[in-house]
Coordinates of C-alpha atoms in Angstrom, one line a residue:
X258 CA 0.0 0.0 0.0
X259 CA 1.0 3.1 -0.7
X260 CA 3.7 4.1 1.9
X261 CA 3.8 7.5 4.6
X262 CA 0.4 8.3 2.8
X263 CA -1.6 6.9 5.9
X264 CA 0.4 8.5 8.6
X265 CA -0.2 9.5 12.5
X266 CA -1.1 13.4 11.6
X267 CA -5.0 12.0 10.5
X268 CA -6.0 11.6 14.7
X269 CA -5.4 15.5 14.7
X270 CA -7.1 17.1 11.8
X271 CA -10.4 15.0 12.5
X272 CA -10.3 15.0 16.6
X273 CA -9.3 18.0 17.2
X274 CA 33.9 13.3 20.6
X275 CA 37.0 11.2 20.6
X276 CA 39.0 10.7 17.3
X277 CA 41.5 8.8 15.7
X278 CA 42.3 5.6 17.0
X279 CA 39.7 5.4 19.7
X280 CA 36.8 6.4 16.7
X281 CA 38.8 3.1 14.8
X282 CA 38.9 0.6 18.0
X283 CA 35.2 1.7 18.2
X284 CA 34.2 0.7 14.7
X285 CA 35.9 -2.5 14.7
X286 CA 34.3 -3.3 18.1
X287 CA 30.8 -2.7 16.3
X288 CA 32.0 -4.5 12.9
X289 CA 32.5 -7.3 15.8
X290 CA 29.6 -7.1 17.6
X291 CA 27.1 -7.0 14.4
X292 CA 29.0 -9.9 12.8
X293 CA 28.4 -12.2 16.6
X294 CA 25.1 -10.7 16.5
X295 CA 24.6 -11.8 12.8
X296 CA 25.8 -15.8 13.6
X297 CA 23.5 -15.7 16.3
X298 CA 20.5 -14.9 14.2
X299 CA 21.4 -17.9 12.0
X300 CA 21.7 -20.0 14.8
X301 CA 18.4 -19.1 16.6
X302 CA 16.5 -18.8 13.6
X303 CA 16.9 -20.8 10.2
X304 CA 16.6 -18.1 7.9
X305 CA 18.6 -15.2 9.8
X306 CA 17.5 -11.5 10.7
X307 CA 15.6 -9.8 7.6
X308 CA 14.0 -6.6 7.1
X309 CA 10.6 -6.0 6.1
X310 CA 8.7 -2.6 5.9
X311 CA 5.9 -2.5 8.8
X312 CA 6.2 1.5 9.9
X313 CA 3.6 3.4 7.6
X314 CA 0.8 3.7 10.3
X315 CA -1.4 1.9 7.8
X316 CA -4.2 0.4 9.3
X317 CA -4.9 -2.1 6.5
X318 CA -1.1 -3.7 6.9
X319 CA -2.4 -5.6 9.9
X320 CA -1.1 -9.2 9.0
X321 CA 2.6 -7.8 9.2
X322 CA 1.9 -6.4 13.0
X323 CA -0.2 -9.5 14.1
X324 CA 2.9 -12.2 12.7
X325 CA 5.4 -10.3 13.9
X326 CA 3.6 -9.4 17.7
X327 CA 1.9 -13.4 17.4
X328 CA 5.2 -14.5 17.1
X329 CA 4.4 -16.0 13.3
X330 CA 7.3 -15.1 11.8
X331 CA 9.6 -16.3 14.4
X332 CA 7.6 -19.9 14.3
X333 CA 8.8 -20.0 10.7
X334 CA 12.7 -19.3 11.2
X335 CA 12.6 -15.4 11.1
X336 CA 14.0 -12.2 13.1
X337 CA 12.6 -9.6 11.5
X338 CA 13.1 -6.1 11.9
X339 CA 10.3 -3.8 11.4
X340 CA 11.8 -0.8 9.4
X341 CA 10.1 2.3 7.8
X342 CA 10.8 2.0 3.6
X343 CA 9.2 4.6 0.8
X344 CA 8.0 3.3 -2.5
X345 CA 12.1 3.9 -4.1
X346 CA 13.6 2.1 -1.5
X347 CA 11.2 -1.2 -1.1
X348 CA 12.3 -1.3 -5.0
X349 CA 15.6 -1.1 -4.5
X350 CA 15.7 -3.6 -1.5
X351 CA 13.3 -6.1 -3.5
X352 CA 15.7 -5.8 -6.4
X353 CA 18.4 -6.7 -4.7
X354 CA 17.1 -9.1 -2.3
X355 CA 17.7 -7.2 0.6
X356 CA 14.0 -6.9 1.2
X357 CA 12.3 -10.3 0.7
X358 CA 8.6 -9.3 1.0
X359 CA 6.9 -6.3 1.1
X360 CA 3.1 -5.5 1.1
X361 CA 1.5 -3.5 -2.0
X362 CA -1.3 -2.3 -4.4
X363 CA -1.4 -2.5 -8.5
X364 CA 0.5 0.6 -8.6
X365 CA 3.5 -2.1 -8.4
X366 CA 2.5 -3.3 -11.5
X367 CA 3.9 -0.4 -13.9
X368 CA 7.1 -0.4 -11.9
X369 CA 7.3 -4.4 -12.8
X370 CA 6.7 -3.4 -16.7
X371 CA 9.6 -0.8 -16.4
X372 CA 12.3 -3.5 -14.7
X373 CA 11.7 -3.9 -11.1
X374 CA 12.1 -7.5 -9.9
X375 CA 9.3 -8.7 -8.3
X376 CA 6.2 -11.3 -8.0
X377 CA 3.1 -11.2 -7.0
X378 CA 3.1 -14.1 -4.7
X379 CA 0.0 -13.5 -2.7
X380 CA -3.5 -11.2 -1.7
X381 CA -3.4 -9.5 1.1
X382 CA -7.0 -7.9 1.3
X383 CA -9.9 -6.0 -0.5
X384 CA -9.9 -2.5 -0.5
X385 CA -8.7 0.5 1.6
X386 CA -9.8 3.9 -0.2
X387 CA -13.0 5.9 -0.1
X388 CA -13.7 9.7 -2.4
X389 CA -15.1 12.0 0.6
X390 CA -16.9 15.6 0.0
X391 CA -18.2 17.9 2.3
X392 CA -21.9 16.8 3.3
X393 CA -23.2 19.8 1.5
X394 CA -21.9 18.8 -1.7
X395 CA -23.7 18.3 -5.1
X396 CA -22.0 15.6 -5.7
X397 CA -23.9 12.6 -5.5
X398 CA -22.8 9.8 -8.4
X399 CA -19.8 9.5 -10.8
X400 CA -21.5 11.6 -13.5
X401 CA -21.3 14.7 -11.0
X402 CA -17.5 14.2 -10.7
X403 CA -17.0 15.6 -14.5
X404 CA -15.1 19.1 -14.4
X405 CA -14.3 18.6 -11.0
X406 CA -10.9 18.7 -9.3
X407 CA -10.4 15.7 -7.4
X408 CA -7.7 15.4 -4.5
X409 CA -5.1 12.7 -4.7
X410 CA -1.3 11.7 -2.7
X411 CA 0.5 11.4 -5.7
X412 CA -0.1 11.4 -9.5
X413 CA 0.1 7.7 -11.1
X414 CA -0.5 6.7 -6.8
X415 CA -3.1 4.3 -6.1
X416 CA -5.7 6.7 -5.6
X417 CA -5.2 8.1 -8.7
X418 CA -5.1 5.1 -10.3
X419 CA -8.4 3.9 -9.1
X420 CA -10.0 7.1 -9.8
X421 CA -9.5 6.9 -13.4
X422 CA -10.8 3.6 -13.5
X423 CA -13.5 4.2 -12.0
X424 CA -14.4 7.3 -14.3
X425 CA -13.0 6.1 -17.4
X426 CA -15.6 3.2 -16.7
X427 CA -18.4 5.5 -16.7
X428 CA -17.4 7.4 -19.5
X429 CA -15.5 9.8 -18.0
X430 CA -12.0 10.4 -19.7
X431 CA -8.9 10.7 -17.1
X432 CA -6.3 12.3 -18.7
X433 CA -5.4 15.3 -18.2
X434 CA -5.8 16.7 -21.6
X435 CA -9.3 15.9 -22.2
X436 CA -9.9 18.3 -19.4
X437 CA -12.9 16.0 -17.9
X438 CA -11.7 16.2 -14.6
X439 CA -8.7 17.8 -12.9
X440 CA -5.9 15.8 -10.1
X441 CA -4.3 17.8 -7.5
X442 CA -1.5 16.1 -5.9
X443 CA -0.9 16.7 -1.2
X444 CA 1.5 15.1 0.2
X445 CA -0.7 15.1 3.3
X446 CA -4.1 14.0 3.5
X447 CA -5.0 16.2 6.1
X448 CA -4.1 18.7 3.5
X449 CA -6.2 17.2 1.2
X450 CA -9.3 17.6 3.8
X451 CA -8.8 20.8 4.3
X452 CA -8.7 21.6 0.4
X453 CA -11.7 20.1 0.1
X454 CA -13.4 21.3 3.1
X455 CA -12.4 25.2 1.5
X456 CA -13.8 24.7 -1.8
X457 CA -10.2 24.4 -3.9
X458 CA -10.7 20.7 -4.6
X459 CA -14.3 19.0 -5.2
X460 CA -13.4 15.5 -3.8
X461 CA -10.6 14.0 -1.9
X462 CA -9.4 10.5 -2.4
X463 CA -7.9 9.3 0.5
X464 CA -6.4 6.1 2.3
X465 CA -7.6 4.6 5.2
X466 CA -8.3 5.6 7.8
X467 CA -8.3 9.0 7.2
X468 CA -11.4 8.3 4.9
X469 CA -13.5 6.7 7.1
X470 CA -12.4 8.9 10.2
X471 CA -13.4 12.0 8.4
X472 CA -16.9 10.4 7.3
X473 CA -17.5 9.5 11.2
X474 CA -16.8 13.0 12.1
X475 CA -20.1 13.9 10.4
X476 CA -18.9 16.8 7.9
X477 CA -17.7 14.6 5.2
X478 CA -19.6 12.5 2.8
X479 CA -18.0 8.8 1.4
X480 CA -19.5 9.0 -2.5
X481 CA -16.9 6.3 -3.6
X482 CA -15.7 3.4 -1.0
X483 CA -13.3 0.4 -3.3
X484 CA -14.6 -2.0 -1.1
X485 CA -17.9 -2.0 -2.3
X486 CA -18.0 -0.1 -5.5
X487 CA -18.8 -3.1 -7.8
X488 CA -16.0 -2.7 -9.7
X489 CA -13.6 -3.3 -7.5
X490 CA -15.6 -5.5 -4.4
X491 CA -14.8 -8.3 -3.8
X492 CA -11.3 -8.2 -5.4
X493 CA -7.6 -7.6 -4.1
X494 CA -6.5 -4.3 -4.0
X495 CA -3.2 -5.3 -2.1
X496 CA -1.1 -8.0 -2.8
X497 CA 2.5 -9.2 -1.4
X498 CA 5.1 -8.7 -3.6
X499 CA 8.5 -11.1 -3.3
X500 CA 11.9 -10.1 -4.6
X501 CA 12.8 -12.4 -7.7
X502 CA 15.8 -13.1 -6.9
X503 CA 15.2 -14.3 -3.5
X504 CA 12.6 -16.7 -5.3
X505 CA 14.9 -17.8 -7.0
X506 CA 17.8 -18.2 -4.8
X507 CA 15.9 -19.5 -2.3
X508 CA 12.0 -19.9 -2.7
X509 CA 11.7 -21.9 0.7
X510 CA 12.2 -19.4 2.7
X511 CA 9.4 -16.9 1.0
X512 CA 7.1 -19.9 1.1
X513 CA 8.0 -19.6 5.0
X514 CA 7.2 -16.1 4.8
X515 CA 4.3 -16.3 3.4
X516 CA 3.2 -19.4 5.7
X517 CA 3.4 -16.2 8.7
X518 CA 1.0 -13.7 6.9
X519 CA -1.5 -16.6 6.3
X520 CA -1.1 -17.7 10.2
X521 CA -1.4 -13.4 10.8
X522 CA -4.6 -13.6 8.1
X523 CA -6.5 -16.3 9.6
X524 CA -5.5 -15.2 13.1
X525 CA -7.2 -11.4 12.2
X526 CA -10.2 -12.7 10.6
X527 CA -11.4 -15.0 13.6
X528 CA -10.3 -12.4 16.0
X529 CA -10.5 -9.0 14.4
X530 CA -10.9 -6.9 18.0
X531 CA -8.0 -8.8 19.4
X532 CA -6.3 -7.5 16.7
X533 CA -7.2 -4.2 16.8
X534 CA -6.4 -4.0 20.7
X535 CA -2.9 -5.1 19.7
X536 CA -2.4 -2.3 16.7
X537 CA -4.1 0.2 19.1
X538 CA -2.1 -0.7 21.9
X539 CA 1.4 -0.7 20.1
X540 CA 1.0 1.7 18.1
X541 CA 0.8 0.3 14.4
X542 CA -1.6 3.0 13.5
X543 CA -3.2 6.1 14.7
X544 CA -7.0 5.1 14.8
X545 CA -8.2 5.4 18.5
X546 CA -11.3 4.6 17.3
X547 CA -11.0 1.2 18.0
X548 CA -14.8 0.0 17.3
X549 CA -14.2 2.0 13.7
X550 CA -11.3 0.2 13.3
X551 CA -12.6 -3.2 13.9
X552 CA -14.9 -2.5 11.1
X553 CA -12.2 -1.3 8.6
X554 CA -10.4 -4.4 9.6
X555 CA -13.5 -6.5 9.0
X556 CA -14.1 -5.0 5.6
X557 CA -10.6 -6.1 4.1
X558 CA -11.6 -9.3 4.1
X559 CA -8.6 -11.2 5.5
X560 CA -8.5 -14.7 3.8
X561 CA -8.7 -17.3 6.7
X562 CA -7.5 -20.9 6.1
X563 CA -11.0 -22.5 5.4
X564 CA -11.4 -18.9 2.9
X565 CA -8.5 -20.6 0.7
X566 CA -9.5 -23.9 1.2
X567 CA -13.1 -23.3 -0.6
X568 CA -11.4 -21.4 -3.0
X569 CA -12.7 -17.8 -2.2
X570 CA -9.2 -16.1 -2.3
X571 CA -8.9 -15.9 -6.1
X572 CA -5.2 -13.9 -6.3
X573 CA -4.9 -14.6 -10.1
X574 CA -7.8 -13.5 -11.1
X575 CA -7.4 -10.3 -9.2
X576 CA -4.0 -9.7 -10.7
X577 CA -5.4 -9.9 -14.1
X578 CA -8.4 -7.7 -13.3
X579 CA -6.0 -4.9 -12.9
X580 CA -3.9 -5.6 -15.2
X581 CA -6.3 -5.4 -17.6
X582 CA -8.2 -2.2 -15.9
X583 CA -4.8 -0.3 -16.1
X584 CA -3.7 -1.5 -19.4
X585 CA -7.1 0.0 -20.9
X586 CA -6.9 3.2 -19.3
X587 CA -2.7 3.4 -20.1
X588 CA -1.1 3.2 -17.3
X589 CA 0.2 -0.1 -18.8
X590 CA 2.1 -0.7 -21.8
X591 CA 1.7 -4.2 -22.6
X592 CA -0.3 -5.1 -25.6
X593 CA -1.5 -8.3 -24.1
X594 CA -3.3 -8.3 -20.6
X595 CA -3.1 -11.8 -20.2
X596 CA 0.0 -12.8 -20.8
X597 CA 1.5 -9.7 -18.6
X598 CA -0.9 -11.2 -15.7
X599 CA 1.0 -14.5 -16.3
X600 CA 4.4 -13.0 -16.2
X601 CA 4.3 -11.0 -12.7
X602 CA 2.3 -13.8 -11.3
X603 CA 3.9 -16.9 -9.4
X604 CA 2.3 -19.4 -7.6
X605 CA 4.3 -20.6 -3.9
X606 CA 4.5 -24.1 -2.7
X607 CA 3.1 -23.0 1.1
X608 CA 2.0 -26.3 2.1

């Protein structure tokens, strides 16, 4: 998901010297100490410390906090460390193997067409973005958004991404140079609220839970939610991606990986308020809302075991959905949907 877009600032809009060979001694000591620390990893745990992003303050990026504070990762050989990574450098790290997993939407898939080394290897739930106006807004359906201005993180972010699908669906050209509608680009959605709530956008498309908070606070208005619009219901918005060339070095220990986030998955759907007490409590994300939150984590749809067993959890499918949304409205270059689906897809031996 789309990374330091669903930061701690929502809660506050809506609620309210020794040198030379002492500095060397020192660094050889600590070239020491991470190299024992390293060989002890190994020893405790099969597949060594790793790194895996976990610090945006998203709410929706639950199955990373519950595996890691359940203990799921360590059950399946892993130290992880918890570390704070933008869009760049989970690309970089996922290149080069550094990162083995990270979570993310389909705005990974352009990034894949343009050379970064990754898989789609897994779902990790339905969707996490709702349009919001001011309650005294005209706008009621999509065919009120045309010749608006419509507030977004980033252009080509996930936001804007499933805006344009969602308009070009109904008509509704989203490029720029038609001039059907207008994207303005905040780097805070709290900026984004207030832009709206002045008059100098028309609708702000934001993350969770920003989008839901500002609905609850009674000024706002949710006209487009992605996990219900029946476009995009009942589909995965956010999948886990997995570095090639760890798959391909060593694929057992992503299938161990992804063996955590389906114990973290299951765990959260039986026992979504449990859940929620542990995000709320160590502060994964800032939602004190916690019976809100419990919704929001009921709505992504977190596949349980018996979910994949019956076949609900349909990843490939979803992949090629998108693949073929963004390829129509050209975000994606590929001339052939399918077999692009096929390429960035790969299915992992868990059992």
């Amino acid at each position: 998901m789309t990374i330091g877009k669903k930061s701690s600032a929502v809660v506050s809009l809506i609620l309210a010297g020794v040198l030379g060979l002492t500095a060397c001694g020192a660094k050889e000591a600590a070239v020491t100490e991470t190299s024992a620390s390293a060989e002890t990893a190994k020893t405790e745990y099969k597949y060594g410390k790793i790194d895996i992003p976990g610090k945006d303050g998203a709410l929706c990026g639950a199955p990373i906090y519950i595996a890691y504070e359940k203990g799921f990762f360590a059950e399946e050989g892993f130290d992880v460390n918890l570390i704070s990574a933008d869009t760049e450098t989970r690309k970089i790290g996922l290149n080069n193997g550094t990162i083995p997993i990270v979570n993310g939407d389909f705005q990974f898939f352009p990034s894949i067409e343009e050379g970064v080394k990754v898989k789609v290897v897994d779902g990790l739930h339905y969707g996490c973005i709702k349009f919001v106006v001011p309650n005294d807004s005209p706008i009621q359906t999509v065919e009120d958004f045309a010749g608006k201005k419509i507030g977004v993180d980033e252009i080509g972010g996930t936001p804007h991404q499933v805006a344009s699908v969602w308009l070009e669906k109904a008509g509704i050209s989203a490029d720029p140079q038609d001039g059907d509608v207008t994207f303005l680009p905040f780097s805070d959605g709290n900026l984004e609220l207030e832009a709206v709530k002045s008059g100098e956008i028309d609708v702000a498309a934001l993350w969770d839970p920003l989008g839901s908070i500002a609905e609850k606070s009674g000024e706002y208005r949710v006209v487009f939610d992605l996990s219900t619009d029946p476009a995009f219901a009942g589909k995965y918005c956010c999948f886990l991606y997995a570095s090639s060339k760890v798959l391909e070095e060593n694929p057992d220990e992503i299938a161990a990986l992804l063996k955590a986030y389906r114990k973290a998955q299951d765990w959260i759907a039986k026992n979504p308020k449990e859940a929620v007490d542990i995000i709320s409590d160590k502060k994964y994300s800032a939602i004190d809302d916690k019976e809100l939150a419990q919704e929001l984590i009921v709505s992504y749809a977190y596949p349980s075991t018996e979910d994949r067993a019956n076949g609900t959890a349909k990843i490939e499918e979803d992949v090629k959905y998108f693949v073929t949304e963004l390829k129509n409205i050209g975000y994606l270059k590929t001339e052939d949907a399918d077999a692009f689906a096929a390429e960035i897809f790969q299915k992992v031996d868990v059992d």
